[in-house]
Amino acid sequence: MSKYSIEAFVNETKENPQERDYFELEKPQLLEINLNNQSVWTKIGSMVGYIGNIKFEKQGMLSGGLGNLLKKAISGEGARLMKAEGTGKLYVADSGKKVRILHLNNESVCVNGNDVLAHEQSIKNDITMLKSVAGMMSGGLFQVKLSGTGHIAITTHGDPLTLLVTPENPVFTDPNATVAWSGNLSPELKTNVSFKSLIGRGSGEEFQMKFSGSGWVLIQPYEEVYSVEK
């Protein structure tokens, strides 16, 4: 059999039937969710395929009391989740970004809203916002605090790097490159006046997130800019 035959291609790329974990990394950029009469939350538009009897229902993440003005300020697609329910295999991905699976054990993490790919129904999600409007304009629109016990899946452009935050060494990051951080940290938004005066108002480096205390911050080698829908 030629290594370039269709049969060889199928054998190389087919899914592994031995993998039965609830959340399974089928490929670095592709998450497999094995549902057994269960429900899971996934990012709207992330479904790329499924096998079995699975139903989908759109849900607004922002229906928990945030004002209409705030809802309009946040990108509609990035701010919404889809509920998938039933039995079968569900495959989700997001623009070729790498997927990381985390299992929370009565813990919490904060994730940039655009980087939440999926989470178990047992996980609670709460929208948190940077207090400064400038944070929204620089691309760090909103964060989702995921807490409880269960699986979550987040996405990054390229291979991420974790920076440790200590009381002696706070960490500063670009909001557009910041993916997630430990749930006990509350970032502040800092303005770098010298950058503003040096290269004008168009630079993302004008705004920085400052993390103080003890914990960690996950950054990606990419500055992700989000579109805002009116």
PDB file of C-alpha atoms in Angstrom:
ATOM      1  CA  MET A   1       0.000   0.000   0.000  1.00  0.00           C
ATOM      2  CA  SER A   2       1.359   3.401  -0.983  1.00  0.00           C
ATOM      3  CA  LYS A   3       1.939   5.776   1.944  1.00  0.00           C
ATOM      4  CA  TYR A   4      -0.005   8.353  -0.071  1.00  0.00           C
ATOM      5  CA  SER A   5      -3.056   6.154  -0.728  1.00  0.00           C
ATOM      6  CA  ILE A   6      -6.487   7.132   0.546  1.00  0.00           C
ATOM      7  CA  GLU A   7      -6.425   4.124   2.865  1.00  0.00           C
ATOM      8  CA  ALA A   8      -3.117   5.237   4.378  1.00  0.00           C
ATOM      9  CA  PHE A   9      -4.459   8.780   4.753  1.00  0.00           C
ATOM     10  CA  VAL A  10      -7.589   7.556   6.556  1.00  0.00           C
ATOM     11  CA  ASN A  11      -5.577   5.322   8.871  1.00  0.00           C
ATOM     12  CA  GLU A  12      -3.254   8.183   9.753  1.00  0.00           C
ATOM     13  CA  THR A  13      -5.924  10.800  10.417  1.00  0.00           C
ATOM     14  CA  LYS A  14      -8.904   8.824  11.795  1.00  0.00           C
ATOM     15  CA  GLU A  15     -10.053   9.299  15.364  1.00  0.00           C
ATOM     16  CA  ASN A  16      -8.858   6.871  18.024  1.00  0.00           C
ATOM     17  CA  PRO A  17     -11.800   4.717  19.192  1.00  0.00           C
ATOM     18  CA  GLN A  18      -9.868   3.727  22.326  1.00  0.00           C
ATOM     19  CA  GLU A  19     -10.100   7.252  23.723  1.00  0.00           C
ATOM     20  CA  ARG A  20     -13.173   7.509  25.907  1.00  0.00           C
ATOM     21  CA  ASP A  21     -12.410  10.365  28.312  1.00  0.00           C
ATOM     22  CA  TYR A  22     -15.152  12.957  28.670  1.00  0.00           C
ATOM     23  CA  PHE A  23     -12.824  15.649  27.271  1.00  0.00           C
ATOM     24  CA  GLU A  24     -10.189  14.212  24.929  1.00  0.00           C
ATOM     25  CA  LEU A  25      -7.568  16.044  22.870  1.00  0.00           C
ATOM     26  CA  GLU A  26      -8.036  14.282  19.529  1.00  0.00           C
ATOM     27  CA  LYS A  27      -5.556  16.613  17.791  1.00  0.00           C
ATOM     28  CA  PRO A  28      -3.628  19.613  19.172  1.00  0.00           C
ATOM     29  CA  GLN A  29      -6.298  21.917  17.685  1.00  0.00           C
ATOM     30  CA  LEU A  30      -9.324  19.607  17.999  1.00  0.00           C
ATOM     31  CA  LEU A  31     -11.280  18.678  21.129  1.00  0.00           C
ATOM     32  CA  GLU A  32     -13.385  15.516  21.298  1.00  0.00           C
ATOM     33  CA  ILE A  33     -16.166  15.484  23.901  1.00  0.00           C
ATOM     34  CA  ASN A  34     -17.682  12.078  24.681  1.00  0.00           C
ATOM     35  CA  LEU A  35     -21.271  12.642  25.771  1.00  0.00           C
ATOM     36  CA  ASN A  36     -23.285   9.933  27.526  1.00  0.00           C
ATOM     37  CA  ASN A  37     -26.699  11.488  28.101  1.00  0.00           C
ATOM     38  CA  GLN A  38     -24.916  14.620  29.314  1.00  0.00           C
ATOM     39  CA  SER A  39     -24.811  18.352  28.639  1.00  0.00           C
ATOM     40  CA  VAL A  40     -21.776  20.486  27.862  1.00  0.00           C
ATOM     41  CA  TRP A  41     -21.225  24.142  27.044  1.00  0.00           C
ATOM     42  CA  THR A  42     -19.184  25.037  23.957  1.00  0.00           C
ATOM     43  CA  LYS A  43     -18.321  28.265  22.188  1.00  0.00           C
ATOM     44  CA  ILE A  44     -20.848  29.158  19.515  1.00  0.00           C
ATOM     45  CA  GLY A  45     -19.525  28.318  16.063  1.00  0.00           C
ATOM     46  CA  SER A  46     -16.952  25.840  17.397  1.00  0.00           C
ATOM     47  CA  MET A  47     -18.745  22.614  16.381  1.00  0.00           C
ATOM     48  CA  VAL A  48     -16.944  21.008  13.421  1.00  0.00           C
ATOM     49  CA  GLY A  49     -18.616  17.584  13.550  1.00  0.00           C
ATOM     50  CA  TYR A  50     -20.413  15.042  15.712  1.00  0.00           C
ATOM     51  CA  ILE A  51     -21.462  11.383  15.772  1.00  0.00           C
ATOM     52  CA  GLY A  52     -24.582  10.222  17.569  1.00  0.00           C
ATOM     53  CA  ASN A  53     -27.721  11.902  18.854  1.00  0.00           C
ATOM     54  CA  ILE A  54     -26.737  15.383  20.023  1.00  0.00           C
ATOM     55  CA  LYS A  55     -28.971  18.461  20.163  1.00  0.00           C
ATOM     56  CA  PHE A  56     -27.720  22.047  20.219  1.00  0.00           C
ATOM     57  CA  GLU A  57     -29.223  25.125  21.831  1.00  0.00           C
ATOM     58  CA  LYS A  58     -27.835  28.650  21.790  1.00  0.00           C
ATOM     59  CA  GLN A  59     -27.515  30.329  25.160  1.00  0.00           C
ATOM     60  CA  GLY A  60     -26.518  33.889  26.016  1.00  0.00           C
ATOM     61  CA  MET A  61     -23.749  33.970  28.580  1.00  0.00           C
ATOM     62  CA  LEU A  62     -24.631  37.558  29.337  1.00  0.00           C
ATOM     63  CA  SER A  63     -28.212  36.939  30.429  1.00  0.00           C
ATOM     64  CA  GLY A  64     -27.297  37.110  34.094  1.00  0.00           C
ATOM     65  CA  GLY A  65     -28.097  40.759  34.751  1.00  0.00           C
ATOM     66  CA  LEU A  66     -25.491  42.778  32.871  1.00  0.00           C
ATOM     67  CA  GLY A  67     -26.982  45.862  31.244  1.00  0.00           C
ATOM     68  CA  ASN A  68     -28.098  46.058  27.621  1.00  0.00           C
ATOM     69  CA  LEU A  69     -25.460  48.704  26.951  1.00  0.00           C
ATOM     70  CA  LEU A  70     -22.762  46.320  28.116  1.00  0.00           C
ATOM     71  CA  LYS A  71     -24.196  43.525  25.995  1.00  0.00           C
ATOM     72  CA  LYS A  72     -23.968  45.722  22.908  1.00  0.00           C
ATOM     73  CA  ALA A  73     -20.380  46.647  23.726  1.00  0.00           C
ATOM     74  CA  ILE A  74     -19.263  43.031  23.683  1.00  0.00           C
ATOM     75  CA  SER A  75     -18.905  40.972  20.545  1.00  0.00           C
ATOM     76  CA  GLY A  76     -22.025  38.855  20.272  1.00  0.00           C
ATOM     77  CA  GLU A  77     -20.324  35.716  18.994  1.00  0.00           C
ATOM     78  CA  GLY A  78     -17.484  35.690  21.489  1.00  0.00           C
ATOM     79  CA  ALA A  79     -19.845  36.294  24.378  1.00  0.00           C
ATOM     80  CA  ARG A  80     -22.144  33.357  23.799  1.00  0.00           C
ATOM     81  CA  LEU A  81     -22.099  29.658  24.510  1.00  0.00           C
ATOM     82  CA  MET A  82     -23.935  26.759  22.933  1.00  0.00           C
ATOM     83  CA  LYS A  83     -25.416  23.932  24.962  1.00  0.00           C
ATOM     84  CA  ALA A  84     -24.847  20.466  23.482  1.00  0.00           C
ATOM     85  CA  GLU A  85     -26.871  17.630  24.976  1.00  0.00           C
ATOM     86  CA  GLY A  86     -27.274  13.933  24.217  1.00  0.00           C
ATOM     87  CA  THR A  87     -25.120  10.888  23.552  1.00  0.00           C
ATOM     88  CA  GLY A  88     -22.275  10.705  21.070  1.00  0.00           C
ATOM     89  CA  LYS A  89     -18.953  12.246  20.094  1.00  0.00           C
ATOM     90  CA  LEU A  90     -18.755  16.012  19.633  1.00  0.00           C
ATOM     91  CA  TYR A  91     -15.802  17.678  17.919  1.00  0.00           C
ATOM     92  CA  VAL A  92     -15.085  21.359  18.546  1.00  0.00           C
ATOM     93  CA  ALA A  93     -12.297  23.704  17.430  1.00  0.00           C
ATOM     94  CA  ASP A  94     -11.659  27.434  17.097  1.00  0.00           C
ATOM     95  CA  SER A  95      -9.809  28.874  14.097  1.00  0.00           C
ATOM     96  CA  GLY A  96      -6.950  26.368  14.336  1.00  0.00           C
ATOM     97  CA  LYS A  97      -5.959  27.550  17.812  1.00  0.00           C
ATOM     98  CA  LYS A  98      -4.315  25.023  20.123  1.00  0.00           C
ATOM     99  CA  VAL A  99      -6.571  23.443  22.731  1.00  0.00           C
ATOM    100  CA  ARG A 100      -5.653  22.789  26.361  1.00  0.00           C
ATOM    101  CA  ILE A 101      -7.784  20.718  28.727  1.00  0.00           C
ATOM    102  CA  LEU A 102      -7.802  21.505  32.444  1.00  0.00           C
ATOM    103  CA  HIS A 103      -9.604  19.665  35.237  1.00  0.00           C
ATOM    104  CA  LEU A 104     -10.670  21.933  38.064  1.00  0.00           C
ATOM    105  CA  ASN A 105     -10.929  20.391  41.532  1.00  0.00           C
ATOM    106  CA  ASN A 106     -13.044  22.882  43.459  1.00  0.00           C
ATOM    107  CA  GLU A 107     -10.855  25.582  41.907  1.00  0.00           C
ATOM    108  CA  SER A 108     -11.336  28.648  39.748  1.00  0.00           C
ATOM    109  CA  VAL A 109      -9.548  30.204  36.786  1.00  0.00           C
ATOM    110  CA  CYS A 110     -10.224  33.369  34.822  1.00  0.00           C
ATOM    111  CA  VAL A 111     -10.095  33.082  31.041  1.00  0.00           C
ATOM    112  CA  ASN A 112     -10.283  35.689  28.313  1.00  0.00           C
ATOM    113  CA  GLY A 113     -13.844  35.292  27.028  1.00  0.00           C
ATOM    114  CA  ASN A 114     -12.737  34.629  23.469  1.00  0.00           C
ATOM    115  CA  ASP A 115     -10.493  31.755  24.613  1.00  0.00           C
ATOM    116  CA  VAL A 116     -13.172  29.655  26.356  1.00  0.00           C
ATOM    117  CA  LEU A 117     -13.847  26.671  24.089  1.00  0.00           C
ATOM    118  CA  ALA A 118     -15.907  24.359  26.307  1.00  0.00           C
ATOM    119  CA  HIS A 119     -16.702  23.397  29.878  1.00  0.00           C
ATOM    120  CA  GLU A 120     -18.713  20.807  31.740  1.00  0.00           C
ATOM    121  CA  GLN A 121     -22.189  21.700  32.954  1.00  0.00           C
ATOM    122  CA  SER A 122     -20.944  21.333  36.531  1.00  0.00           C
ATOM    123  CA  ILE A 123     -18.644  24.337  36.056  1.00  0.00           C
ATOM    124  CA  LYS A 124     -20.053  27.751  36.938  1.00  0.00           C
ATOM    125  CA  ASN A 125     -19.243  30.687  34.652  1.00  0.00           C
ATOM    126  CA  ASP A 126     -19.330  34.335  35.686  1.00  0.00           C
ATOM    127  CA  ILE A 127     -18.550  37.310  33.477  1.00  0.00           C
ATOM    128  CA  THR A 128     -16.035  39.753  34.946  1.00  0.00           C
ATOM    129  CA  MET A 129     -14.943  43.028  33.391  1.00  0.00           C
ATOM    130  CA  LEU A 130     -11.887  45.218  33.669  1.00  0.00           C
ATOM    131  CA  LYS A 131     -13.055  48.349  35.434  1.00  0.00           C
ATOM    132  CA  SER A 132     -11.606  50.716  32.865  1.00  0.00           C
ATOM    133  CA  VAL A 133     -13.330  51.254  29.522  1.00  0.00           C
ATOM    134  CA  ALA A 134      -9.835  51.541  28.088  1.00  0.00           C
ATOM    135  CA  GLY A 135      -9.417  47.837  28.779  1.00  0.00           C
ATOM    136  CA  MET A 136     -12.337  47.071  26.517  1.00  0.00           C
ATOM    137  CA  MET A 137     -10.988  49.260  23.754  1.00  0.00           C
ATOM    138  CA  SER A 138      -7.568  47.596  23.887  1.00  0.00           C
ATOM    139  CA  GLY A 139      -9.131  44.210  23.185  1.00  0.00           C
ATOM    140  CA  GLY A 140      -9.415  42.753  26.671  1.00  0.00           C
ATOM    141  CA  LEU A 141     -13.172  42.925  26.405  1.00  0.00           C
ATOM    142  CA  PHE A 142     -14.284  40.555  29.095  1.00  0.00           C
ATOM    143  CA  GLN A 143     -13.202  37.597  31.159  1.00  0.00           C
ATOM    144  CA  VAL A 144     -15.052  34.491  32.257  1.00  0.00           C
ATOM    145  CA  LYS A 145     -14.413  33.130  35.735  1.00  0.00           C
ATOM    146  CA  LEU A 146     -14.810  29.346  35.624  1.00  0.00           C
ATOM    147  CA  SER A 147     -15.162  27.666  39.007  1.00  0.00           C
ATOM    148  CA  GLY A 148     -16.102  24.313  40.517  1.00  0.00           C
ATOM    149  CA  THR A 149     -15.121  20.743  39.721  1.00  0.00           C
ATOM    150  CA  GLY A 150     -14.963  19.424  36.168  1.00  0.00           C
ATOM    151  CA  HIS A 151     -13.279  19.803  32.791  1.00  0.00           C
ATOM    152  CA  ILE A 152     -12.718  23.008  30.869  1.00  0.00           C
ATOM    153  CA  ALA A 153     -11.027  23.577  27.512  1.00  0.00           C
ATOM    154  CA  ILE A 154      -9.268  26.800  26.537  1.00  0.00           C
ATOM    155  CA  THR A 155      -7.545  27.869  23.321  1.00  0.00           C
ATOM    156  CA  THR A 156      -4.320  29.689  22.525  1.00  0.00           C
ATOM    157  CA  HIS A 157      -2.589  30.954  19.409  1.00  0.00           C
ATOM    158  CA  GLY A 158       0.621  28.908  19.408  1.00  0.00           C
ATOM    159  CA  ASP A 159       2.321  27.472  22.492  1.00  0.00           C
ATOM    160  CA  PRO A 160       1.454  29.428  25.645  1.00  0.00           C
ATOM    161  CA  LEU A 161       3.788  30.458  28.451  1.00  0.00           C
ATOM    162  CA  THR A 162       2.902  30.550  32.154  1.00  0.00           C
ATOM    163  CA  LEU A 163       4.366  33.387  34.218  1.00  0.00           C
ATOM    164  CA  LEU A 164       4.429  33.000  38.003  1.00  0.00           C
ATOM    165  CA  VAL A 165       3.186  35.935  40.071  1.00  0.00           C
ATOM    166  CA  THR A 166       4.742  36.488  43.493  1.00  0.00           C
ATOM    167  CA  PRO A 167       4.331  39.310  46.028  1.00  0.00           C
ATOM    168  CA  GLU A 168       7.879  40.420  45.191  1.00  0.00           C
ATOM    169  CA  ASN A 169       7.434  40.204  41.414  1.00  0.00           C
ATOM    170  CA  PRO A 170       4.149  41.393  39.907  1.00  0.00           C
ATOM    171  CA  VAL A 171       3.578  40.498  36.251  1.00  0.00           C
ATOM    172  CA  PHE A 172       2.591  42.929  33.500  1.00  0.00           C
ATOM    173  CA  THR A 173       0.980  41.671  30.279  1.00  0.00           C
ATOM    174  CA  ASP A 174      -0.546  42.923  27.057  1.00  0.00           C
ATOM    175  CA  PRO A 175      -4.348  42.425  27.337  1.00  0.00           C
ATOM    176  CA  ASN A 176      -4.445  41.098  23.763  1.00  0.00           C
ATOM    177  CA  ALA A 177      -1.899  38.370  24.561  1.00  0.00           C
ATOM    178  CA  THR A 178      -3.325  37.392  27.965  1.00  0.00           C
ATOM    179  CA  VAL A 179      -5.265  34.113  27.924  1.00  0.00           C
ATOM    180  CA  ALA A 180      -5.925  33.066  31.526  1.00  0.00           C
ATOM    181  CA  TRP A 181      -4.876  33.503  35.130  1.00  0.00           C
ATOM    182  CA  SER A 182      -5.460  31.910  38.525  1.00  0.00           C
ATOM    183  CA  GLY A 183      -8.860  32.705  39.972  1.00  0.00           C
ATOM    184  CA  ASN A 184      -7.506  34.416  43.090  1.00  0.00           C
ATOM    185  CA  LEU A 185      -5.846  37.214  41.090  1.00  0.00           C
ATOM    186  CA  SER A 186      -7.572  40.487  40.199  1.00  0.00           C
ATOM    187  CA  PRO A 187      -5.688  42.354  37.475  1.00  0.00           C
ATOM    188  CA  GLU A 188      -5.461  46.114  37.344  1.00  0.00           C
ATOM    189  CA  LEU A 189      -5.302  48.046  34.095  1.00  0.00           C
ATOM    190  CA  LYS A 190      -2.256  50.277  33.815  1.00  0.00           C
ATOM    191  CA  THR A 191      -1.621  53.041  31.280  1.00  0.00           C
ATOM    192  CA  ASN A 192       1.900  53.565  30.034  1.00  0.00           C
ATOM    193  CA  VAL A 193       1.999  57.298  29.389  1.00  0.00           C
ATOM    194  CA  SER A 194       5.479  57.235  27.884  1.00  0.00           C
ATOM    195  CA  PHE A 195       4.355  54.797  25.182  1.00  0.00           C
ATOM    196  CA  LYS A 196       1.379  57.012  24.391  1.00  0.00           C
ATOM    197  CA  SER A 197       3.537  60.093  23.951  1.00  0.00           C
ATOM    198  CA  LEU A 198       6.258  58.226  22.082  1.00  0.00           C
ATOM    199  CA  ILE A 199       4.358  56.307  19.401  1.00  0.00           C
ATOM    200  CA  GLY A 200       0.836  57.657  19.523  1.00  0.00           C
ATOM    201  CA  ARG A 201      -2.472  56.251  20.676  1.00  0.00           C
ATOM    202  CA  GLY A 202      -2.645  53.303  18.295  1.00  0.00           C
ATOM    203  CA  SER A 203      -0.346  50.970  20.199  1.00  0.00           C
ATOM    204  CA  GLY A 204      -1.630  48.104  22.324  1.00  0.00           C
ATOM    205  CA  GLU A 205       1.349  48.588  24.636  1.00  0.00           C
ATOM    206  CA  GLU A 206      -0.365  51.742  25.843  1.00  0.00           C
ATOM    207  CA  PHE A 207      -2.419  49.498  28.157  1.00  0.00           C
ATOM    208  CA  GLN A 208      -1.078  46.771  30.396  1.00  0.00           C
ATOM    209  CA  MET A 209      -2.623  44.333  32.839  1.00  0.00           C
ATOM    210  CA  LYS A 210      -0.877  44.224  36.217  1.00  0.00           C
ATOM    211  CA  PHE A 211      -1.120  41.037  38.291  1.00  0.00           C
ATOM    212  CA  SER A 212      -0.116  41.295  41.950  1.00  0.00           C
ATOM    213  CA  GLY A 213      -0.067  38.709  44.738  1.00  0.00           C
ATOM    214  CA  SER A 214       0.536  34.974  44.360  1.00  0.00           C
ATOM    215  CA  GLY A 215      -0.589  32.959  41.347  1.00  0.00           C
ATOM    216  CA  TRP A 216       0.067  32.549  37.627  1.00  0.00           C
ATOM    217  CA  VAL A 217      -0.755  34.166  34.290  1.00  0.00           C
ATOM    218  CA  LEU A 218      -0.938  32.410  30.906  1.00  0.00           C
ATOM    219  CA  ILE A 219       0.150  34.403  27.844  1.00  0.00           C
ATOM    220  CA  GLN A 220       0.290  33.510  24.143  1.00  0.00           C
ATOM    221  CA  PRO A 221       2.794  34.589  21.461  1.00  0.00           C
ATOM    222  CA  TYR A 222       0.096  36.487  19.591  1.00  0.00           C
ATOM    223  CA  GLU A 223      -1.838  39.708  20.089  1.00  0.00           C
ATOM    224  CA  GLU A 224      -5.470  38.818  19.476  1.00  0.00           C
ATOM    225  CA  VAL A 225      -7.705  41.712  18.460  1.00  0.00           C
ATOM    226  CA  TYR A 226     -11.450  41.229  18.706  1.00  0.00           C
ATOM    227  CA  SER A 227     -14.139  42.809  16.611  1.00  0.00           C
ATOM    228  CA  VAL A 228     -16.905  44.658  18.412  1.00  0.00           C
ATOM    229  CA  GLU A 229     -20.411  44.292  17.026  1.00  0.00           C
ATOM    230  CA  LYS A 230     -22.849  47.154  17.226  1.00  0.00           C
TER     231      LYS A 230
END
